C-alpha positions as semicolon CSV with decimal commas, in nm:
position;residue;x (nm);y (nm);z (nm)
1;M;11,294;7,025;6,776
2;M;11,100;7,231;7,032
3;Q;11,185;7,222;7,400
4;T;10,957;7,023;7,629
5;K;10,992;7,273;7,913
6;I;10,835;7,617;7,912
7;P;11,111;7,877;7,858
8;L;11,042;8,080;8,173
9;I;11,270;8,376;8,230
10;G;11,118;8,509;8,550
11;I;10,812;8,671;8,700
12;H;10,702;8,965;8,484
13;H;10,451;9,131;8,718
14;I;10,180;9,079;8,978
15;A;9,842;9,243;8,914
16;I;9,616;9,331;9,204
17;I;9,258;9,458;9,191
18;C;9,181;9,680;9,486
19;S;8,855;9,780;9,645
20;N;8,969;10,137;9,722
21;Y;9,220;10,277;9,473
22;A;9,334;10,579;9,677
23;I;9,403;10,376;9,990
24;S;9,582;10,100;9,796
25;K;9,788;10,350;9,598
26;Q;9,897;10,515;9,923
27;F;9,980;10,180;10,082
28;Y;10,194;10,053;9,793
29;T;10,372;10,383;9,728
30;E;10,398;10,557;10,065
31;I;10,412;10,260;10,301
32;L;10,586;9,993;10,095
33;G;10,794;10,234;9,888
34;F;10,701;10,132;9,535
35;E;10,762;10,400;9,273
36;I;10,502;10,503;9,016
37;I;10,605;10,422;8,661
38;R;10,275;10,508;8,494
39;E;9,921;10,586;8,604
40;V;9,646;10,552;8,347
41;Y;9,275;10,624;8,385
42;R;9,076;10,410;8,145
43;K;8,753;10,604;8,096
44;E;8,575;10,327;7,904
45;R;8,621;10,095;8,205
46;D;8,602;10,364;8,478
47;S;8,927;10,213;8,598
48;Y;9,274;10,316;8,703
49;K;9,586;10,115;8,617
50;L;9,893;10,198;8,820
51;D;10,229;10,047;8,719
52;L;10,470;10,027;9,011
53;S;10,838;9,942;9,047
54;F;11,066;9,865;9,336
55;Q;11,435;9,954;9,314
56;G;11,387;10,022;8,944
57;I;11,231;9,682;8,869
58;Y;10,872;9,665;8,742
59;Y;10,674;9,444;8,980
60;L;10,312;9,543;9,036
61;E;10,005;9,654;8,845
62;L;9,732;9,798;9,064
63;F;9,381;9,812;8,917
64;S;9,057;9,971;9,030
65;F;8,707;9,902;8,905
66;S;8,377;10,059;9,003
67;E;8,255;9,734;9,158
68;T;8,488;9,469;9,295
69;P;8,313;9,154;9,414
70;A;8,493;8,893;9,619
71;R;8,675;8,646;9,396
72;L;8,430;8,382;9,290
73;S;8,567;8,338;8,942
74;R;8,808;8,512;8,714
75;P;8,911;8,763;8,598
76;E;8,802;9,098;8,745
77;A;8,753;9,048;9,119
78;C;8,904;9,202;9,431
79;G;9,238;9,054;9,534
80;L;9,510;8,887;9,335
81;R;9,423;8,920;8,967
82;H;9,683;8,690;8,810
83;L;10,047;8,591;8,807
84;A;10,251;8,674;8,499
85;F;10,563;8,498;8,382
86;E;10,802;8,643;8,127
87;V;10,890;8,410;7,840
88;S;11,127;8,442;7,547
89;N;10,897;8,275;7,293
90;L;10,519;8,299;7,339
91;D;10,431;8,071;7,047
92;E;10,653;7,796;7,184
93;T;10,504;7,844;7,531
94;V;10,148;7,813;7,400
95;H;10,247;7,499;7,208
96;I;10,404;7,338;7,516
97;L;10,107;7,430;7,735
98;G;9,873;7,277;7,477
99;Q;10,077;6,957;7,479
100;K;10,033;6,950;7,856
101;G;9,654;6,986;7,824
102;L;9,643;7,352;7,927
103;P;9,445;7,561;7,680
104;C;9,541;7,926;7,635
105;E;9,329;8,223;7,547
106;E;9,387;8,394;7,214
107;I;9,720;8,579;7,203
108;R;9,668;8,951;7,251
109;V;9,891;9,259;7,230
110;D;9,930;9,497;7,526
111;E;9,805;9,836;7,407
112;F;10,070;10,024;7,607
113;T;10,383;9,812;7,555
114;E;10,290;9,643;7,223
115;K;10,409;9,310;7,367
116;R;10,223;8,982;7,311
117;F;10,062;8,785;7,595
118;T;9,813;8,511;7,672
119;F;9,644;8,349;7,970
120;T;9,580;7,999;8,099
121;S;9,477;7,891;8,451
122;D;9,638;7,700;8,734
123;P;9,459;7,402;8,892
124;D;9,266;7,637;9,122
125;H;9,157;7,854;8,827
126;L;9,393;8,139;8,916
127;P;9,469;8,318;8,590
128;I;9,831;8,275;8,479
129;E;9,969;8,510;8,215
130;F;10,265;8,445;7,988
131;Y;10,413;8,770;7,863
132;E;10,666;8,771;7,579
133;R;10,996;8,953;7,633
């Protein structure tokens, strides 16, 4: 029998879309002390993705896009992009969310880590990601 609670393990990462990549990169690395794990320029999106850690723990993804409107709707707007929770079983999580009336997007695979993930939304339409361990 499946659990009735979502098998959360912890927060996987926080993704932030910034309006000025260079200034935000400097702030998070030089002022706050996050370390760069990986920096990727995605030419097809004219976008940078910067993976950051603190004390060896992966915490933040910093994104840039050529135009960043104020958040009116999801997903690609300036500010907090989404919250991500690490789960041990993504299929079970999607099933439980469905039982609770929360539809999920199609499960996708992260092109860099090859891990599976999906999104739903909180009551205020903030995107919530569930990322499989």
